[in-house]
Coordinates of C-alpha atoms in Angstrom, one line a residue:
X1 CA 8.1 -43.6 32.0
X2 CA 6.2 -46.9 32.4
X3 CA 4.6 -47.8 35.7
X4 CA 6.0 -50.4 38.0
X5 CA 3.0 -52.6 37.5
X6 CA 4.1 -53.1 33.9
X7 CA 7.3 -55.0 34.9
X8 CA 7.3 -58.8 36.0
X9 CA 7.2 -59.1 39.8
X10 CA 10.0 -60.7 41.7
X11 CA 9.9 -62.5 45.0
X12 CA 7.8 -60.6 47.5
X13 CA 9.8 -58.7 50.1
X14 CA 8.6 -57.8 53.6
X15 CA 6.6 -54.6 53.6
X16 CA 8.1 -51.6 55.4
X17 CA 5.9 -49.2 57.3
X18 CA 5.0 -46.1 55.3
X19 CA 7.1 -43.0 55.9
X20 CA 5.1 -39.9 56.7
X21 CA 6.7 -36.9 54.9
X22 CA 5.7 -33.4 56.0
X23 CA 5.2 -31.2 53.0
X24 CA 7.7 -28.3 52.9
X25 CA 6.5 -24.8 52.4
X26 CA 6.3 -23.7 48.8
X27 CA 9.2 -21.3 47.9
X28 CA 9.5 -19.5 44.6
X29 CA 12.3 -21.1 42.5
X30 CA 14.8 -18.8 40.9
X31 CA 16.6 -20.2 37.9
X32 CA 20.4 -20.1 38.2
X33 CA 22.2 -21.0 35.0
X34 CA 24.9 -23.6 35.6
X35 CA 25.8 -24.7 32.2
X36 CA 27.9 -21.7 31.3
X37 CA 28.8 -18.4 33.1
X38 CA 26.9 -15.3 32.2
X39 CA 28.6 -13.0 29.7
X40 CA 30.6 -10.2 31.0
X41 CA 29.9 -6.6 30.0
X42 CA 33.1 -6.4 28.1
X43 CA 32.1 -9.4 25.9
X44 CA 28.5 -8.3 25.1
X45 CA 26.6 -5.1 24.9
X46 CA 23.3 -4.3 26.6
X47 CA 21.2 -5.3 23.6
X48 CA 23.0 -8.6 23.2
X49 CA 22.7 -9.6 26.8
X50 CA 19.0 -8.7 26.7
X51 CA 18.5 -10.8 23.7
X52 CA 20.2 -13.8 25.4
X53 CA 18.0 -13.4 28.5
X54 CA 14.8 -13.5 26.5
X55 CA 15.1 -15.7 23.4
X56 CA 12.5 -15.6 20.7
X57 CA 10.0 -18.3 20.0
X58 CA 12.0 -19.6 17.0
X59 CA 15.2 -19.9 19.1
X60 CA 13.3 -21.7 21.8
X61 CA 11.9 -24.2 19.4
X62 CA 15.1 -24.9 17.3
X63 CA 17.9 -24.3 19.8
X64 CA 16.2 -26.0 22.7
X65 CA 15.3 -29.1 20.7
X66 CA 19.0 -29.5 19.7
X67 CA 20.1 -29.1 23.3
X68 CA 17.4 -31.5 24.5
X69 CA 18.5 -34.2 22.1
X70 CA 22.0 -34.3 23.7
X71 CA 20.7 -34.6 27.3
X72 CA 19.2 -37.5 29.2
X73 CA 15.4 -37.6 29.5
X74 CA 15.3 -36.4 33.2
X75 CA 17.4 -33.3 32.3
X76 CA 15.1 -32.6 29.4
X77 CA 12.0 -32.5 31.6
X78 CA 13.7 -30.1 34.0
X79 CA 14.7 -27.8 31.2
X80 CA 11.2 -27.6 29.9
X81 CA 9.8 -26.8 33.3
X82 CA 12.1 -23.8 33.5
X83 CA 10.4 -22.1 30.6
X84 CA 7.6 -20.9 32.9
X85 CA 8.2 -19.9 36.4
X86 CA 5.1 -21.4 38.1
X87 CA 4.3 -21.2 41.8
X88 CA 1.0 -22.8 42.7
X89 CA 0.0 -22.6 39.0
X90 CA 0.8 -18.8 38.8
X91 CA 3.3 -17.5 36.3
X92 CA 5.9 -15.6 38.3
X93 CA 7.9 -14.3 35.3
X94 CA 8.9 -10.7 36.1
X95 CA 6.9 -8.1 34.1
X96 CA 10.2 -6.6 32.7
X97 CA 11.1 -9.9 31.1
X98 CA 7.5 -10.2 29.7
X99 CA 7.9 -6.7 28.3
X100 CA 11.1 -7.6 26.5
X101 CA 9.5 -10.7 25.0
X102 CA 6.4 -8.7 23.9
X103 CA 8.6 -6.1 22.2
X104 CA 10.5 -8.7 20.3
X105 CA 7.3 -10.5 19.2
X106 CA 5.8 -7.2 18.0
X107 CA 8.9 -6.5 15.8
X108 CA 8.8 -10.1 14.4
X109 CA 5.1 -9.9 13.6
X110 CA 5.5 -6.6 12.0
X111 CA 8.3 -7.9 9.8
X112 CA 6.1 -10.9 8.9
X113 CA 3.1 -8.6 8.2
X114 CA 0.9 -10.3 10.8
X115 CA -1.2 -7.4 11.6
X116 CA -3.5 -8.7 14.3
X117 CA -0.7 -10.4 16.2
X118 CA 1.4 -7.3 16.0
X119 CA -1.3 -5.1 17.3
X120 CA -2.0 -7.5 20.2
X121 CA 1.6 -7.5 21.2
X122 CA 1.8 -3.7 21.0
X123 CA -1.3 -3.5 23.3
X124 CA 0.5 -5.9 25.7
X125 CA 3.6 -3.7 25.6
X126 CA 1.6 -0.7 26.6
X127 CA 0.0 -2.5 29.6
X128 CA 3.4 -4.0 30.8
X129 CA 5.1 -0.6 30.4
X130 CA 2.6 0.9 32.8
X131 CA 3.3 -1.9 35.3
X132 CA 7.1 -1.7 34.9
X133 CA 7.7 2.0 34.7
X134 CA 4.7 3.7 36.1
X135 CA 2.1 6.1 34.8
X136 CA 4.3 9.1 34.2
X137 CA 7.4 7.6 32.6
X138 CA 8.5 8.5 29.1
X139 CA 8.8 4.8 28.2
X140 CA 5.1 4.5 28.7
X141 CA 4.7 7.4 26.3
X142 CA 6.9 5.5 23.9
X143 CA 4.7 2.4 24.1
X144 CA 1.6 4.6 23.3
X145 CA 3.4 6.1 20.4
X146 CA 4.3 2.6 19.0
X147 CA 0.7 1.5 19.4
X148 CA -0.5 4.6 17.6
X149 CA 1.9 3.9 14.7
X150 CA 0.6 0.3 14.5
X151 CA -3.0 1.5 14.3
X152 CA -2.1 4.0 11.6
X153 CA 0.3 2.1 9.4
X154 CA -1.0 -1.4 9.8
X155 CA -4.7 -0.9 10.0
X156 CA -5.2 2.7 8.7
X157 CA -7.2 3.6 11.8
X158 CA -6.5 7.3 12.2
X159 CA -8.8 8.1 15.1
X160 CA -7.3 5.4 17.3
X161 CA -3.8 6.5 16.3
X162 CA -4.7 10.1 17.2
X163 CA -6.0 9.0 20.6
X164 CA -2.9 7.1 21.6
X165 CA -0.6 9.8 20.3
X166 CA -2.4 12.4 22.4
X167 CA -2.1 10.1 25.4
X168 CA 1.7 10.0 24.7
X169 CA 1.8 13.7 24.5
X170 CA 0.0 14.2 27.8
X171 CA 2.6 11.9 29.5
X172 CA 5.6 13.6 27.8
X173 CA 4.5 17.2 28.4
X174 CA 2.8 16.6 31.8
X175 CA 5.8 15.2 33.7
X176 CA 9.4 16.0 34.4
X177 CA 11.8 13.6 32.6
X178 CA 15.3 13.8 33.8
X179 CA 18.2 12.0 32.1
X180 CA 21.8 11.6 33.2
X181 CA 23.2 10.4 29.9
X182 CA 23.1 11.8 26.4
X183 CA 21.7 8.5 25.0
X184 CA 18.7 8.7 27.2
X185 CA 18.1 12.3 26.3
X186 CA 18.4 11.6 22.6
X187 CA 15.9 8.7 23.0
X188 CA 13.4 10.9 24.9
X189 CA 13.6 13.5 22.2
X190 CA 13.1 10.8 19.5
X191 CA 9.9 9.6 21.3
X192 CA 8.7 13.2 21.3
X193 CA 9.4 13.6 17.5
X194 CA 7.7 10.3 16.7
X195 CA 4.7 11.3 18.8
X196 CA 4.2 14.6 16.9
X197 CA 4.9 12.8 13.6
X198 CA 2.3 10.1 14.1
X199 CA -0.2 12.7 15.4
X200 CA 0.3 14.9 12.4
X201 CA -0.1 12.0 10.0
X202 CA -3.3 10.8 11.8
X203 CA -4.7 14.4 11.6
X204 CA -3.8 14.6 7.9
X205 CA -5.7 11.4 7.2
X206 CA -8.7 13.0 8.8
X207 CA -8.2 16.2 6.8
X208 CA -7.6 18.3 9.8
X209 CA -4.8 20.1 8.0
X210 CA -4.2 23.1 10.3
X211 CA -3.8 20.9 13.4
X212 CA -1.6 18.5 11.4
X213 CA 0.6 21.3 10.2
X214 CA 1.1 22.5 13.8
X215 CA 2.0 19.0 15.0
X216 CA 4.5 18.4 12.2
X217 CA 6.1 21.8 12.7
X218 CA 6.7 20.8 16.3
X219 CA 8.2 17.5 15.2
X220 CA 10.6 19.5 12.9
X221 CA 11.6 21.8 15.8
X222 CA 12.3 18.9 18.2
X223 CA 14.5 17.4 15.5
X224 CA 16.6 20.5 15.4
X225 CA 16.9 20.4 19.2
X226 CA 17.9 16.8 19.1
X227 CA 20.9 17.8 16.9
X228 CA 22.4 19.5 20.0
X229 CA 22.8 16.3 21.9
X230 CA 26.4 15.2 22.0
X231 CA 27.4 11.8 20.5
X232 CA 24.3 11.5 18.3
X233 CA 23.9 8.9 15.7
X234 CA 23.9 10.9 12.5
X235 CA 22.2 8.2 10.4
X236 CA 19.3 7.8 12.8
X237 CA 18.9 11.6 13.0
X238 CA 18.9 11.9 9.2
X239 CA 16.3 9.1 8.9
X240 CA 14.1 10.9 11.5
X241 CA 14.4 14.2 9.5
X242 CA 13.5 12.4 6.3
X243 CA 10.3 10.9 7.8
X244 CA 9.2 14.3 9.0
X245 CA 9.9 15.9 5.6
X246 CA 7.9 13.2 3.8
X247 CA 5.0 13.7 6.3
X248 CA 5.0 17.4 5.6
X249 CA 5.1 16.9 1.9
X250 CA 2.1 14.5 2.1
X251 CA 0.2 17.0 4.2
X252 CA 0.6 19.8 1.7
X253 CA -0.2 17.5 -1.2
X254 CA -3.5 16.6 0.5
X255 CA -4.1 20.2 1.2
X256 CA -3.7 21.0 -2.5
X257 CA -0.5 23.1 -2.0
X258 CA 1.8 21.6 -4.6
X259 CA 4.6 24.1 -4.3
X260 CA 5.2 23.5 -0.5
X261 CA 4.7 19.8 -1.0
X262 CA 7.4 19.6 -3.7
X263 CA 9.8 21.5 -1.5
X264 CA 9.6 19.0 1.4
X265 CA 9.6 16.0 -0.9
X266 CA 12.8 17.3 -2.6
X267 CA 14.4 17.8 0.8
X268 CA 13.6 14.1 1.6
X269 CA 15.0 13.1 -1.7
X270 CA 18.3 14.9 -1.0
X271 CA 18.5 13.4 2.5
X272 CA 18.0 9.8 1.2
X273 CA 20.5 10.2 -1.6
X274 CA 23.1 11.6 0.8
X275 CA 22.8 8.7 3.3
X276 CA 21.6 5.7 1.3
X277 CA 22.6 6.3 -2.3
X278 CA 20.8 7.2 -5.5
X279 CA 19.4 3.7 -6.0
X280 CA 17.9 3.3 -2.5
X281 CA 14.4 1.7 -2.3
X282 CA 13.4 4.5 0.0
X283 CA 13.4 6.8 -3.1
X284 CA 10.6 4.8 -4.7
X285 CA 7.7 6.3 -2.7
X286 CA 9.3 9.7 -2.7
X287 CA 9.6 9.7 -6.6
X288 CA 5.9 8.5 -6.8
X289 CA 4.8 11.3 -4.5
X290 CA 6.8 13.9 -6.6
X291 CA 4.9 12.6 -9.6
X292 CA 1.6 12.9 -7.9
X293 CA 2.5 16.4 -6.8
X294 CA 3.3 17.3 -10.5
X295 CA 0.0 15.8 -11.6
X296 CA -2.0 17.8 -9.0
X297 CA -1.0 21.2 -10.6
X298 CA -4.0 21.1 -13.0
X299 CA -3.5 23.2 -16.1
X300 CA 0.2 23.8 -15.2
X301 CA 1.0 20.1 -15.0
X302 CA 4.1 19.0 -16.7
X303 CA 3.1 15.4 -17.7
X304 CA 6.6 14.6 -19.1
X305 CA 8.1 15.4 -15.7
X306 CA 5.5 13.4 -13.9
X307 CA 6.1 10.4 -16.0
X308 CA 9.8 10.8 -15.5
X309 CA 9.4 10.5 -11.7
X310 CA 7.3 7.4 -12.0
X311 CA 9.8 5.9 -14.5
X312 CA 12.6 6.5 -12.0
X313 CA 10.7 4.7 -9.3
X314 CA 10.1 1.8 -11.6
X315 CA 13.7 1.6 -12.6
X316 CA 14.9 1.5 -9.0
X317 CA 12.3 -1.2 -8.3
X318 CA 13.6 -3.3 -11.2
X319 CA 17.2 -3.1 -10.0
X320 CA 16.4 -3.6 -6.3
X321 CA 13.9 -6.5 -6.4
X322 CA 13.8 -9.9 -8.1
X323 CA 12.1 -10.3 -11.4
X324 CA 8.4 -10.9 -11.1
X325 CA 8.1 -9.5 -7.5
X326 CA 5.0 -7.7 -6.3
X327 CA 7.0 -4.5 -5.8
X328 CA 7.8 -4.4 -9.5
X329 CA 4.2 -4.9 -10.3
X330 CA 3.1 -2.0 -8.1
X331 CA 5.6 0.5 -9.7
X332 CA 4.6 -0.8 -13.1
X333 CA 0.9 -0.1 -12.3
X334 CA 1.7 3.5 -11.0
X335 CA 3.8 4.1 -14.2
X336 CA 0.9 2.9 -16.4
X337 CA -1.5 5.2 -14.7
X338 CA 0.9 8.1 -15.2
X339 CA 1.2 7.3 -18.9
X340 CA -2.6 7.0 -19.2
X341 CA -3.1 10.5 -17.7
X342 CA -0.5 12.1 -19.8
X343 CA -0.7 13.8 -23.2
X344 CA 2.4 12.2 -24.5
X345 CA 2.4 10.7 -27.9
X346 CA 2.0 6.9 -27.7
X347 CA 1.3 7.3 -24.0
X348 CA -1.7 4.9 -24.1
X349 CA 0.4 2.2 -25.8
X350 CA 3.0 2.5 -23.1
X351 CA 0.3 2.4 -20.4
X352 CA -1.0 -0.8 -21.9
X353 CA 2.4 -2.4 -21.9
X354 CA 3.0 -1.6 -18.2
X355 CA -0.5 -2.7 -17.3
X356 CA 0.1 -6.0 -18.9
X357 CA 3.4 -6.4 -17.1
X358 CA 1.6 -5.7 -13.8
X359 CA -1.3 -8.0 -14.6
X360 CA 1.1 -10.9 -15.4
X361 CA 2.9 -10.5 -12.1
X362 CA -0.3 -10.2 -10.1
X363 CA -1.9 -13.3 -11.8
X364 CA 1.2 -15.4 -10.9
X365 CA 1.5 -14.0 -7.4
X366 CA -2.0 -13.5 -6.3
X367 CA -4.1 -15.5 -8.8
X368 CA -6.9 -14.3 -11.1
X369 CA -9.5 -13.9 -8.3
X370 CA -7.5 -11.6 -6.1
X371 CA -9.0 -8.0 -5.7
X372 CA -5.7 -6.4 -6.9
X373 CA -5.7 -8.5 -10.1
X374 CA -9.3 -7.6 -10.8
X375 CA -8.6 -4.0 -10.3
X376 CA -5.8 -4.0 -12.8
X377 CA -8.1 -5.9 -15.3
X378 CA -10.7 -3.1 -14.9
X379 CA -8.1 -0.4 -15.6
X380 CA -7.0 -2.3 -18.7
X381 CA -10.5 -2.5 -19.9
X382 CA -11.0 1.3 -19.5
X383 CA -7.7 1.9 -21.3
X384 CA -8.8 -0.3 -24.2
X385 CA -12.0 1.7 -24.5
X386 CA -10.0 4.9 -24.7
X387 CA -7.8 3.4 -27.4
X388 CA -10.9 2.5 -29.5
X389 CA -10.5 -1.3 -28.9
X390 CA -14.1 -1.9 -27.8
X391 CA -14.4 -5.5 -28.7
X392 CA -11.2 -6.4 -26.9
X393 CA -12.5 -4.4 -23.9
X394 CA -15.8 -6.3 -23.9
X395 CA -13.9 -9.6 -24.1
X396 CA -11.8 -8.6 -21.1
X397 CA -15.0 -7.6 -19.2
X398 CA -16.7 -10.9 -19.9
X399 CA -13.6 -12.8 -18.8
X400 CA -13.4 -10.7 -15.6
X401 CA -17.1 -11.0 -14.7
X402 CA -17.2 -14.5 -13.3
X403 CA -14.1 -14.0 -11.0
X404 CA -15.7 -10.8 -9.8
X405 CA -18.9 -12.6 -8.8
X406 CA -17.0 -15.3 -7.0
X407 CA -14.8 -12.7 -5.2
X408 CA -17.1 -9.8 -4.3
X409 CA -20.5 -11.4 -4.8
X410 CA -23.1 -11.2 -7.5
X411 CA -24.7 -8.1 -6.1
X412 CA -21.6 -6.0 -5.5
X413 CA -20.5 -2.6 -6.6
X414 CA -17.6 -4.1 -8.6
X415 CA -20.0 -6.3 -10.6
X416 CA -22.3 -3.3 -11.2
X417 CA -19.3 -1.3 -12.6
X418 CA -18.6 -4.1 -15.1
X419 CA -22.2 -4.2 -16.3
X420 CA -22.3 -0.4 -16.6
X421 CA -19.0 -0.2 -18.5
X422 CA -20.2 -3.0 -20.8
X423 CA -23.5 -1.1 -21.4
X424 CA -21.6 2.1 -22.1
X425 CA -19.4 0.4 -24.7
X426 CA -22.4 -1.1 -26.4
X427 CA -24.1 2.3 -26.4
X428 CA -21.1 3.9 -28.2
X429 CA -21.3 1.0 -30.8
X430 CA -24.9 1.8 -31.4
X431 CA -26.1 -1.6 -30.1
X432 CA -29.1 -0.3 -28.0
X433 CA -30.7 -3.5 -26.9
X434 CA -27.5 -5.1 -25.4
X435 CA -26.6 -1.8 -23.9
X436 CA -30.1 -1.5 -22.3
X437 CA -29.8 -5.0 -20.9
X438 CA -26.4 -4.4 -19.3
X439 CA -27.5 -1.0 -17.9
X440 CA -30.6 -2.5 -16.3
X441 CA -28.5 -5.1 -14.5
X442 CA -26.2 -2.4 -13.2
X443 CA -29.2 -0.3 -12.1
X444 CA -30.8 -3.2 -10.3
X445 CA -27.5 -3.9 -8.3
X446 CA -27.0 -0.2 -7.6
X447 CA -30.5 0.3 -6.4
X448 CA -30.2 -2.7 -4.1
X449 CA -26.9 -1.5 -2.7
X450 CA -27.3 2.2 -2.4
X451 CA -31.0 2.9 -3.0
X452 CA -32.8 4.3 -6.0
X453 CA -32.0 7.9 -5.0
X454 CA -28.2 7.4 -5.0
X455 CA -26.3 9.4 -7.6
X456 CA -24.9 6.3 -9.2
X457 CA -28.4 4.7 -9.6
X458 CA -29.8 8.1 -10.9
X459 CA -27.0 8.4 -13.5
X460 CA -27.7 4.9 -14.8
X461 CA -31.4 5.5 -14.8
X462 CA -30.9 8.5 -17.0
X463 CA -29.0 6.5 -19.5
X464 CA -31.7 3.9 -19.5
X465 CA -34.4 6.6 -20.1
X466 CA -32.3 8.0 -22.9
X467 CA -32.1 4.6 -24.6
X468 CA -35.7 3.8 -24.2
X469 CA -36.7 7.1 -25.9
X470 CA -34.7 6.3 -29.1
X471 CA -37.0 5.5 -32.1
X472 CA -35.8 1.9 -32.6
X473 CA -36.1 0.9 -28.9
X474 CA -39.4 2.8 -28.4
X475 CA -41.0 1.2 -31.5
X476 CA -40.0 -2.3 -30.5
X477 CA -41.2 -1.6 -26.9
X478 CA -44.6 -0.5 -28.3
X479 CA -44.9 -3.6 -30.5
X480 CA -44.1 -5.8 -27.6
X481 CA -46.7 -4.2 -25.4
X482 CA -49.4 -4.6 -28.1
X483 CA -48.8 -8.3 -28.3
X484 CA -49.5 -8.8 -24.6
X485 CA -53.0 -10.2 -23.8
X486 CA -55.3 -7.8 -21.9
X487 CA -56.6 -10.6 -19.7
X488 CA -55.2 -13.7 -18.1
X489 CA -55.3 -16.9 -20.1
X490 CA -56.2 -18.9 -17.0
X491 CA -58.8 -16.8 -15.3
X492 CA -61.5 -15.3 -17.5
X493 CA -63.0 -11.9 -17.3
X494 CA -66.3 -13.0 -15.9
X495 CA -64.8 -14.9 -12.9
X496 CA -66.5 -13.8 -9.7
X497 CA -64.4 -12.2 -7.0
X498 CA -63.5 -14.4 -4.0
X499 CA -61.9 -17.3 -5.8
X500 CA -62.9 -20.9 -5.3
X501 CA -65.1 -20.5 -2.3
X502 CA -67.2 -17.7 -4.0
X503 CA -67.7 -20.0 -7.0
X504 CA -69.1 -22.7 -4.8
X505 CA -71.8 -20.5 -3.3

């Protein structure tokens, strides 16, 4: 609003004495909605009323702007002031309302794959839960469990996840949690299952298999106890049992026990088919794990069966996702690796086909310089070498070298691998000098990164020594050394020591 000094002045009026106004004491303002009455319990459930009380950021930006455009300016300013309850510059929003907003933001950031923002909101939820509910409440344990799941699933930080899961366990097992409704009891048991589940997965990631087995067995037993709660949601219960079975299968797969791992994964497969259908996307990781379990059997591996599992996962991905999506590229890459490791006739040709499919999707989605695209390029080059297409593999390595340098750096492990693979290919072709040149570049990078005593640098040095001992390279090295002058062309043999000053005296 413009100041009064900006308007033309009219005839002067007699001045009135100033009125002294005594400031009233500051009283916290409580917002009372007057535009429409609050919804009654019969019209909305608890979740819907909570959602209306604490709208998300997108609703505030879009919905509030539409309402503001229909109101006069003075009303708009008042509405904007109500977004924050400030008293003497202090935000007086109740902690319970802040907790609801933080929980909604954490869910939104997780769905948008904003890892740092999601972790920050989960930390805020944990602090606010302690303020709202107290130190010994089961809802504080739930907040710690959610934070542990965020650390494990979003960042892969197993020690942090273990720490928060153990804090949740101490809260749940150290206090008395009474409930007067079956819904609350079911939720408390769900928190207990999730706590044991996250703890078991975190211990599995750290290869603490016996402790992880104990924790996951506890999760399975609590799942069975939860079935006794009346009025239970059967779909939620089945999903919980599926997650526990998958975690147990992954545990025994990492512990190299394929028979037990296959049993739990097949149980998860049956549960998903029963509740979500035979074309559910939840079956994709289960089929891929079943394929890996089959591949881990060593001499008893049935490669045909393993490839069949990966092929089923890729088929579901092709039906469930749009053409050219990243999910299809990932299942195509896993299927290509399965074909590459199999003994099936024409398996390498099929592997090349699916690798090219994955590479085409990644180049369009990520670009040629993305680490995922470069990883697929490397696998394709190795596959071409096994297929006997050395020149095509060398061409792919040369094409891939410059993007690798720009992405990882000139002195990086990825660039050293390209030089080493190129030198190995030249060595198999009998081209000793180009092979020696590439291997020396790889050895220089490996020595700078890991040290000359590292196993990778030692292996490369052994190849270099083997090449230098061959007659052709050794003869050329001897002739080159014989052509070198035995003295400097600039400084003669009889030059006195001490340089320029010594010559003067």
